[in-house]
Amino acid sequence: DAGVIQSPRHEVTEMGQEVTLRCKPISGHNSLFWYRQTMMRGLELLIYFNNNVPIDDSGMPEDRFSAKMPNASFSTLKIQPSEPRDSAVYFCASSPQAHTDTQYFGPGTRLTVL
Amino acid sequence: DAKTTQPPSMDCAEGRAANLPCNHSTISGNEYVYWYRQIHSQGPQYIIHGLKNNETNEMASLIITEDRKSSTLILPHATLRDTAVYYCIVRSRNSGNTPLVFGKGTRLSVIA
């Protein structure tokens, strides 16, 4: 199994540009999570999906952030317009059926907004 | 989920056992103790979990006190590759597919 796949691994953009981060969860997993990690705030949840349906997006900073999961094998996190304070590492994680113990994290996307 | 308290950092000599403590004094009866770690520039990785009995797998051992108010993660023979931030997380197994709540963890440095 290839594990959770994220792309791009690194993204450098200028303030005001649109940024799209992509995630492919492990096949057969029915939950997908987007986390963000910064030095100041640590690891924090942005949004998560169960069976492709968004369950909790209370961690999404503001309207500039949006996430979609059009099917079980793909999710996107979009920032439009991007700002320097969005610079962080964004992780995607997936987990299988309910009552499981483990979330599997991708390698992350390091975003730098200049 | 119950709150956890971990020391911010620890050092361990290579080849020795690393014992990482975690306090979770408000843990409830249906809550498990989970450990994840994050090696630099990688995503968090599941290590082990337990309810009340000691647990062991190929990565580590987990010792939970009888009153369940604290636990210790043991890496029996630490290597340089075990240098990472270790997170202790308490959550109900009935949480289903819900997010993990990460604290600040313990930064373990394994020294040659």
PDB file of C-alpha atoms in Angstrom:
ATOM      1  CA  ASP A   1       0.000   0.000   0.000  1.00  0.00           C
ATOM      2  CA  ALA A   2       1.352   3.426  -0.937  1.00  0.00           C
ATOM      3  CA  GLY A   3      -0.063   5.097   2.125  1.00  0.00           C
ATOM      4  CA  VAL A   4      -1.684   8.525   2.101  1.00  0.00           C
ATOM      5  CA  ILE A   5      -0.434  10.552  -0.823  1.00  0.00           C
ATOM      6  CA  GLN A   6      -0.243  14.327  -0.773  1.00  0.00           C
ATOM      7  CA  SER A   7       0.735  16.742  -3.486  1.00  0.00           C
ATOM      8  CA  PRO A   8       2.549  18.937  -3.907  1.00  0.00           C
ATOM      9  CA  ARG A   9       5.126  18.285  -1.195  1.00  0.00           C
ATOM     10  CA  HIS A  10       6.259  21.880  -1.285  1.00  0.00           C
ATOM     11  CA  GLU A  11       4.472  24.959  -2.526  1.00  0.00           C
ATOM     12  CA  VAL A  12       5.751  28.498  -2.644  1.00  0.00           C
ATOM     13  CA  THR A  13       3.337  31.160  -3.764  1.00  0.00           C
ATOM     14  CA  GLU A  14       2.737  34.842  -3.509  1.00  0.00           C
ATOM     15  CA  MET A  15       0.136  36.494  -1.377  1.00  0.00           C
ATOM     16  CA  GLY A  16      -3.211  36.665  -3.103  1.00  0.00           C
ATOM     17  CA  GLN A  17      -2.714  33.577  -5.233  1.00  0.00           C
ATOM     18  CA  GLU A  18      -4.930  30.527  -5.105  1.00  0.00           C
ATOM     19  CA  VAL A  19      -3.418  27.391  -3.636  1.00  0.00           C
ATOM     20  CA  THR A  20      -4.795  23.868  -3.996  1.00  0.00           C
ATOM     21  CA  LEU A  21      -3.511  20.992  -1.904  1.00  0.00           C
ATOM     22  CA  ARG A  22      -4.379  17.440  -2.838  1.00  0.00           C
ATOM     23  CA  CYS A  23      -4.779  14.214  -0.929  1.00  0.00           C
ATOM     24  CA  LYS A  24      -5.346  10.616  -1.887  1.00  0.00           C
ATOM     25  CA  PRO A  25      -6.341   8.526   1.147  1.00  0.00           C
ATOM     26  CA  ILE A  26      -5.546   4.880   1.621  1.00  0.00           C
ATOM     27  CA  SER A  27      -7.890   2.734  -0.428  1.00  0.00           C
ATOM     28  CA  GLY A  28     -10.822   1.485   1.609  1.00  0.00           C
ATOM     29  CA  HIS A  29     -10.537   4.145   4.288  1.00  0.00           C
ATOM     30  CA  ASN A  30     -13.759   6.028   4.808  1.00  0.00           C
ATOM     31  CA  SER A  31     -12.576   8.976   6.883  1.00  0.00           C
ATOM     32  CA  LEU A  32     -10.278  11.767   5.826  1.00  0.00           C
ATOM     33  CA  PHE A  33      -8.802  14.530   7.937  1.00  0.00           C
ATOM     34  CA  TRP A  34      -6.986  17.752   7.104  1.00  0.00           C
ATOM     35  CA  TYR A  35      -4.634  19.084   9.784  1.00  0.00           C
ATOM     36  CA  ARG A  36      -2.353  22.113   9.819  1.00  0.00           C
ATOM     37  CA  GLN A  37       0.877  22.433  11.768  1.00  0.00           C
ATOM     38  CA  THR A  38       2.627  25.647  12.730  1.00  0.00           C
ATOM     39  CA  MET A  39       5.249  26.412  15.340  1.00  0.00           C
ATOM     40  CA  MET A  40       2.861  28.643  17.231  1.00  0.00           C
ATOM     41  CA  ARG A  41      -0.271  26.493  17.229  1.00  0.00           C
ATOM     42  CA  GLY A  42       1.059  22.968  16.776  1.00  0.00           C
ATOM     43  CA  LEU A  43      -1.095  20.385  15.033  1.00  0.00           C
ATOM     44  CA  GLU A  44      -4.712  21.397  14.655  1.00  0.00           C
ATOM     45  CA  LEU A  45      -7.666  20.003  12.762  1.00  0.00           C
ATOM     46  CA  LEU A  46      -9.089  21.973   9.883  1.00  0.00           C
ATOM     47  CA  ILE A  47     -11.859  19.708   8.621  1.00  0.00           C
ATOM     48  CA  TYR A  48     -12.767  16.060   8.359  1.00  0.00           C
ATOM     49  CA  PHE A  49     -14.981  13.877   6.210  1.00  0.00           C
ATOM     50  CA  ASN A  50     -16.741  10.595   6.838  1.00  0.00           C
ATOM     51  CA  ASN A  51     -17.864   8.741   3.713  1.00  0.00           C
ATOM     52  CA  ASN A  52     -17.054  11.829   1.627  1.00  0.00           C
ATOM     53  CA  VAL A  53     -19.364  14.035   3.707  1.00  0.00           C
ATOM     54  CA  PRO A  54     -17.893  16.959   5.671  1.00  0.00           C
ATOM     55  CA  ILE A  55     -18.580  16.405   9.352  1.00  0.00           C
ATOM     56  CA  ASP A  56     -16.793  19.219  11.125  1.00  0.00           C
ATOM     57  CA  ASP A  57     -15.238  22.257   9.473  1.00  0.00           C
ATOM     58  CA  SER A  58     -15.075  24.395  12.595  1.00  0.00           C
ATOM     59  CA  GLY A  59     -11.299  24.416  12.373  1.00  0.00           C
ATOM     60  CA  MET A  60     -11.266  26.077   8.971  1.00  0.00           C
ATOM     61  CA  PRO A  61      -9.807  29.520   9.662  1.00  0.00           C
ATOM     62  CA  GLU A  62     -12.089  31.572   7.477  1.00  0.00           C
ATOM     63  CA  ASP A  63     -13.935  31.720   4.207  1.00  0.00           C
ATOM     64  CA  ARG A  64     -10.702  31.758   2.300  1.00  0.00           C
ATOM     65  CA  PHE A  65     -10.355  28.064   3.064  1.00  0.00           C
ATOM     66  CA  SER A  66     -12.506  25.400   1.434  1.00  0.00           C
ATOM     67  CA  ALA A  67     -12.268  21.625   1.196  1.00  0.00           C
ATOM     68  CA  LYS A  68     -13.933  19.059  -0.979  1.00  0.00           C
ATOM     69  CA  MET A  69     -14.059  15.316  -1.233  1.00  0.00           C
ATOM     70  CA  PRO A  70     -15.747  14.482  -4.525  1.00  0.00           C
ATOM     71  CA  ASN A  71     -15.114  10.758  -4.136  1.00  0.00           C
ATOM     72  CA  ALA A  72     -13.578   8.254  -1.762  1.00  0.00           C
ATOM     73  CA  SER A  73     -10.147   8.496  -3.309  1.00  0.00           C
ATOM     74  CA  PHE A  74      -9.528  12.218  -3.545  1.00  0.00           C
ATOM     75  CA  SER A  75      -9.773  15.392  -1.523  1.00  0.00           C
ATOM     76  CA  THR A  76      -8.647  18.977  -2.028  1.00  0.00           C
ATOM     77  CA  LEU A  77      -7.966  21.858   0.307  1.00  0.00           C
ATOM     78  CA  LYS A  78      -8.091  25.230  -1.382  1.00  0.00           C
ATOM     79  CA  ILE A  79      -6.962  28.605  -0.099  1.00  0.00           C
ATOM     80  CA  GLN A  80      -8.102  31.631  -2.037  1.00  0.00           C
ATOM     81  CA  PRO A  81      -6.651  34.197  -1.677  1.00  0.00           C
ATOM     82  CA  SER A  82      -3.597  32.996   0.204  1.00  0.00           C
ATOM     83  CA  GLU A  83      -1.914  35.105   2.888  1.00  0.00           C
ATOM     84  CA  PRO A  84       1.515  34.870   4.560  1.00  0.00           C
ATOM     85  CA  ARG A  85      -0.079  33.667   7.789  1.00  0.00           C
ATOM     86  CA  ASP A  86      -1.283  30.561   5.932  1.00  0.00           C
ATOM     87  CA  SER A  87       2.308  29.368   5.731  1.00  0.00           C
ATOM     88  CA  ALA A  88       2.377  25.995   7.465  1.00  0.00           C
ATOM     89  CA  VAL A  89       2.628  22.275   6.888  1.00  0.00           C
ATOM     90  CA  TYR A  90      -0.693  20.772   5.893  1.00  0.00           C
ATOM     91  CA  PHE A  91      -1.268  17.107   6.648  1.00  0.00           C
ATOM     92  CA  CYS A  92      -3.916  14.793   5.323  1.00  0.00           C
ATOM     93  CA  ALA A  93      -4.786  11.630   7.251  1.00  0.00           C
ATOM     94  CA  SER A  94      -7.174   8.777   6.658  1.00  0.00           C
ATOM     95  CA  SER A  95      -8.631   6.008   8.762  1.00  0.00           C
ATOM     96  CA  PRO A  96     -10.748   2.946   8.075  1.00  0.00           C
ATOM     97  CA  GLN A  97     -14.110   1.976   9.489  1.00  0.00           C
ATOM     98  CA  ALA A  98     -15.436   3.291  12.783  1.00  0.00           C
ATOM     99  CA  HIS A  99     -14.113   1.937  16.068  1.00  0.00           C
ATOM    100  CA  THR A 100     -10.627   1.855  14.738  1.00  0.00           C
ATOM    101  CA  ASP A 101      -7.592   3.093  16.534  1.00  0.00           C
ATOM    102  CA  THR A 102      -5.294   4.485  13.958  1.00  0.00           C
ATOM    103  CA  GLN A 103      -5.055   7.434  11.656  1.00  0.00           C
ATOM    104  CA  TYR A 104      -2.534   7.253   8.871  1.00  0.00           C
ATOM    105  CA  PHE A 105      -0.880  10.505   7.963  1.00  0.00           C
ATOM    106  CA  GLY A 106       0.541  11.629   4.669  1.00  0.00           C
ATOM    107  CA  PRO A 107       3.952  13.285   4.347  1.00  0.00           C
ATOM    108  CA  GLY A 108       2.438  16.754   4.368  1.00  0.00           C
ATOM    109  CA  THR A 109       2.579  19.781   2.094  1.00  0.00           C
ATOM    110  CA  ARG A 110       4.845  22.600   3.188  1.00  0.00           C
ATOM    111  CA  LEU A 111       3.210  25.841   2.074  1.00  0.00           C
ATOM    112  CA  THR A 112       5.060  29.125   2.000  1.00  0.00           C
ATOM    113  CA  VAL A 113       3.147  32.262   1.125  1.00  0.00           C
ATOM    114  CA  LEU A 114       5.380  35.222   0.382  1.00  0.00           C
TER     115      LEU A 114
ATOM    116  CA  ASP B   1     -11.388  13.735  25.709  1.00  0.00           C
ATOM    117  CA  ALA B   2      -9.311  13.918  28.851  1.00  0.00           C
ATOM    118  CA  LYS B   3      -6.390  16.300  28.985  1.00  0.00           C
ATOM    119  CA  THR B   4      -2.827  15.004  29.063  1.00  0.00           C
ATOM    120  CA  THR B   5       0.386  16.435  30.491  1.00  0.00           C
ATOM    121  CA  GLN B   6       3.818  15.533  29.142  1.00  0.00           C
ATOM    122  CA  PRO B   7       7.306  16.905  29.798  1.00  0.00           C
ATOM    123  CA  PRO B   8       8.386  19.190  26.953  1.00  0.00           C
ATOM    124  CA  SER B   9      11.664  17.408  26.302  1.00  0.00           C
ATOM    125  CA  MET B  10      13.810  14.444  27.254  1.00  0.00           C
ATOM    126  CA  ASP B  11      17.192  13.041  26.321  1.00  0.00           C
ATOM    127  CA  CYS B  12      18.137   9.401  26.057  1.00  0.00           C
ATOM    128  CA  ALA B  13      21.408   7.681  25.278  1.00  0.00           C
ATOM    129  CA  GLU B  14      21.408   5.496  22.215  1.00  0.00           C
ATOM    130  CA  GLY B  15      20.816   1.856  23.088  1.00  0.00           C
ATOM    131  CA  ARG B  16      19.204   2.668  26.406  1.00  0.00           C
ATOM    132  CA  ALA B  17      15.518   2.484  27.208  1.00  0.00           C
ATOM    133  CA  ALA B  18      13.543   5.668  26.706  1.00  0.00           C
ATOM    134  CA  ASN B  19      10.716   6.093  29.200  1.00  0.00           C
ATOM    135  CA  LEU B  20       8.241   8.799  28.263  1.00  0.00           C
ATOM    136  CA  PRO B  21       5.675   9.701  30.913  1.00  0.00           C
ATOM    137  CA  CYS B  22       2.162  11.016  30.466  1.00  0.00           C
ATOM    138  CA  ASN B  23      -0.314  12.200  33.076  1.00  0.00           C
ATOM    139  CA  HIS B  24      -4.024  11.882  32.376  1.00  0.00           C
ATOM    140  CA  SER B  25      -5.621  12.230  35.791  1.00  0.00           C
ATOM    141  CA  THR B  26      -9.108  12.983  34.425  1.00  0.00           C
ATOM    142  CA  ILE B  27      -9.298   9.929  32.191  1.00  0.00           C
ATOM    143  CA  SER B  28     -12.695   8.236  32.198  1.00  0.00           C
ATOM    144  CA  GLY B  29     -13.529   4.570  32.136  1.00  0.00           C
ATOM    145  CA  ASN B  30     -14.095   4.249  28.409  1.00  0.00           C
ATOM    146  CA  GLU B  31     -11.066   6.255  27.322  1.00  0.00           C
ATOM    147  CA  TYR B  32      -7.952   4.723  25.849  1.00  0.00           C
ATOM    148  CA  VAL B  33      -4.401   6.039  25.901  1.00  0.00           C
ATOM    149  CA  TYR B  34      -2.866   6.436  22.446  1.00  0.00           C
ATOM    150  CA  TRP B  35       0.675   7.307  21.501  1.00  0.00           C
ATOM    151  CA  TYR B  36       1.788   8.838  18.237  1.00  0.00           C
ATOM    152  CA  ARG B  37       5.135  10.215  17.261  1.00  0.00           C
ATOM    153  CA  GLN B  38       6.299  12.703  14.661  1.00  0.00           C
ATOM    154  CA  ILE B  39       9.747  12.440  13.232  1.00  0.00           C
ATOM    155  CA  HIS B  40      11.070  15.676  11.813  1.00  0.00           C
ATOM    156  CA  SER B  41       9.471  16.643   8.492  1.00  0.00           C
ATOM    157  CA  GLN B  42       7.124  13.650   8.524  1.00  0.00           C
ATOM    158  CA  GLY B  43       3.488  13.115   9.397  1.00  0.00           C
ATOM    159  CA  PRO B  44       2.545  11.695  12.805  1.00  0.00           C
ATOM    160  CA  GLN B  45       2.798   7.936  13.141  1.00  0.00           C
ATOM    161  CA  TYR B  46       0.741   5.663  15.361  1.00  0.00           C
ATOM    162  CA  ILE B  47       2.767   3.742  17.940  1.00  0.00           C
ATOM    163  CA  ILE B  48       0.525   1.940  20.396  1.00  0.00           C
ATOM    164  CA  HIS B  49      -2.613   2.244  22.495  1.00  0.00           C
ATOM    165  CA  GLY B  50      -4.092   0.663  25.622  1.00  0.00           C
ATOM    166  CA  LEU B  51      -6.982   0.732  28.052  1.00  0.00           C
ATOM    167  CA  LYS B  52      -5.732  -0.642  31.355  1.00  0.00           C
ATOM    168  CA  ASN B  53      -3.477  -3.562  30.651  1.00  0.00           C
ATOM    169  CA  ASN B  54       0.120  -3.190  29.631  1.00  0.00           C
ATOM    170  CA  GLU B  55       0.606  -3.450  25.907  1.00  0.00           C
ATOM    171  CA  THR B  56       3.583  -4.308  23.742  1.00  0.00           C
ATOM    172  CA  ASN B  57       4.144  -4.306  20.030  1.00  0.00           C
ATOM    173  CA  GLU B  58       7.128  -4.244  17.718  1.00  0.00           C
ATOM    174  CA  MET B  59       7.679  -0.554  18.309  1.00  0.00           C
ATOM    175  CA  ALA B  60       7.166   0.000  22.018  1.00  0.00           C
ATOM    176  CA  SER B  61       5.600  -0.975  25.315  1.00  0.00           C
ATOM    177  CA  LEU B  62       2.891   0.925  27.125  1.00  0.00           C
ATOM    178  CA  ILE B  63       2.593   0.749  30.892  1.00  0.00           C
ATOM    179  CA  ILE B  64      -0.617   2.137  32.404  1.00  0.00           C
ATOM    180  CA  THR B  65      -0.874   2.578  36.158  1.00  0.00           C
ATOM    181  CA  GLU B  66      -3.564   0.696  38.020  1.00  0.00           C
ATOM    182  CA  ASP B  67      -5.571   3.868  38.669  1.00  0.00           C
ATOM    183  CA  ARG B  68      -5.089   4.766  34.971  1.00  0.00           C
ATOM    184  CA  LYS B  69      -4.112   8.318  35.834  1.00  0.00           C
ATOM    185  CA  SER B  70      -0.732   8.049  34.179  1.00  0.00           C
ATOM    186  CA  SER B  71       1.158   5.957  31.693  1.00  0.00           C
ATOM    187  CA  THR B  72       4.652   5.448  30.340  1.00  0.00           C
ATOM    188  CA  LEU B  73       5.718   4.718  26.807  1.00  0.00           C
ATOM    189  CA  ILE B  74       8.869   2.631  26.707  1.00  0.00           C
ATOM    190  CA  LEU B  75      11.205   2.374  23.745  1.00  0.00           C
ATOM    191  CA  PRO B  76      13.379  -0.520  24.954  1.00  0.00           C
ATOM    192  CA  HIS B  77      16.509   0.205  22.931  1.00  0.00           C
ATOM    193  CA  ALA B  78      16.368   3.729  21.597  1.00  0.00           C
ATOM    194  CA  THR B  79      18.131   4.509  18.340  1.00  0.00           C
ATOM    195  CA  LEU B  80      18.926   7.814  16.693  1.00  0.00           C
ATOM    196  CA  ARG B  81      15.922   7.244  14.423  1.00  0.00           C
ATOM    197  CA  ASP B  82      13.658   7.407  17.470  1.00  0.00           C
ATOM    198  CA  THR B  83      14.406  11.107  17.841  1.00  0.00           C
ATOM    199  CA  ALA B  84      10.964  12.658  17.459  1.00  0.00           C
ATOM    200  CA  VAL B  85       8.097  14.412  19.200  1.00  0.00           C
ATOM    201  CA  TYR B  86       5.923  11.905  21.069  1.00  0.00           C
ATOM    202  CA  TYR B  87       2.270  12.665  21.649  1.00  0.00           C
ATOM    203  CA  CYS B  88       0.108  11.065  24.320  1.00  0.00           C
ATOM    204  CA  ILE B  89      -3.597  11.293  23.454  1.00  0.00           C
ATOM    205  CA  VAL B  90      -6.565  10.120  25.478  1.00  0.00           C
ATOM    206  CA  ARG B  91      -9.777   9.389  23.685  1.00  0.00           C
ATOM    207  CA  SER B  92     -12.761   7.122  23.716  1.00  0.00           C
ATOM    208  CA  ARG B  93     -12.580   4.194  21.380  1.00  0.00           C
ATOM    209  CA  ASN B  94     -16.201   4.941  20.665  1.00  0.00           C
ATOM    210  CA  SER B  95     -15.042   8.203  19.131  1.00  0.00           C
ATOM    211  CA  GLY B  96     -15.179   6.351  15.873  1.00  0.00           C
ATOM    212  CA  ASN B  97     -13.600   8.247  13.060  1.00  0.00           C
ATOM    213  CA  THR B  98     -13.111  11.541  14.830  1.00  0.00           C
ATOM    214  CA  PRO B  99     -10.094  13.825  14.811  1.00  0.00           C
ATOM    215  CA  LEU B 100      -7.088  13.477  17.058  1.00  0.00           C
ATOM    216  CA  VAL B 101      -6.394  16.325  19.445  1.00  0.00           C
ATOM    217  CA  PHE B 102      -2.663  16.863  19.745  1.00  0.00           C
ATOM    218  CA  GLY B 103      -0.979  18.585  22.659  1.00  0.00           C
ATOM    219  CA  LYS B 104       2.590  19.782  22.574  1.00  0.00           C
ATOM    220  CA  GLY B 105       4.080  16.349  23.186  1.00  0.00           C
ATOM    221  CA  THR B 106       7.550  15.428  24.406  1.00  0.00           C
ATOM    222  CA  ARG B 107      10.538  16.079  22.210  1.00  0.00           C
ATOM    223  CA  LEU B 108      12.813  13.042  22.638  1.00  0.00           C
ATOM    224  CA  SER B 109      16.413  13.443  21.617  1.00  0.00           C
ATOM    225  CA  VAL B 110      18.401  10.215  21.340  1.00  0.00           C
ATOM    226  CA  ILE B 111      22.070  10.954  21.756  1.00  0.00           C
ATOM    227  CA  ALA B 112      24.909   8.855  20.380  1.00  0.00           C
TER     228      ALA B 112
END
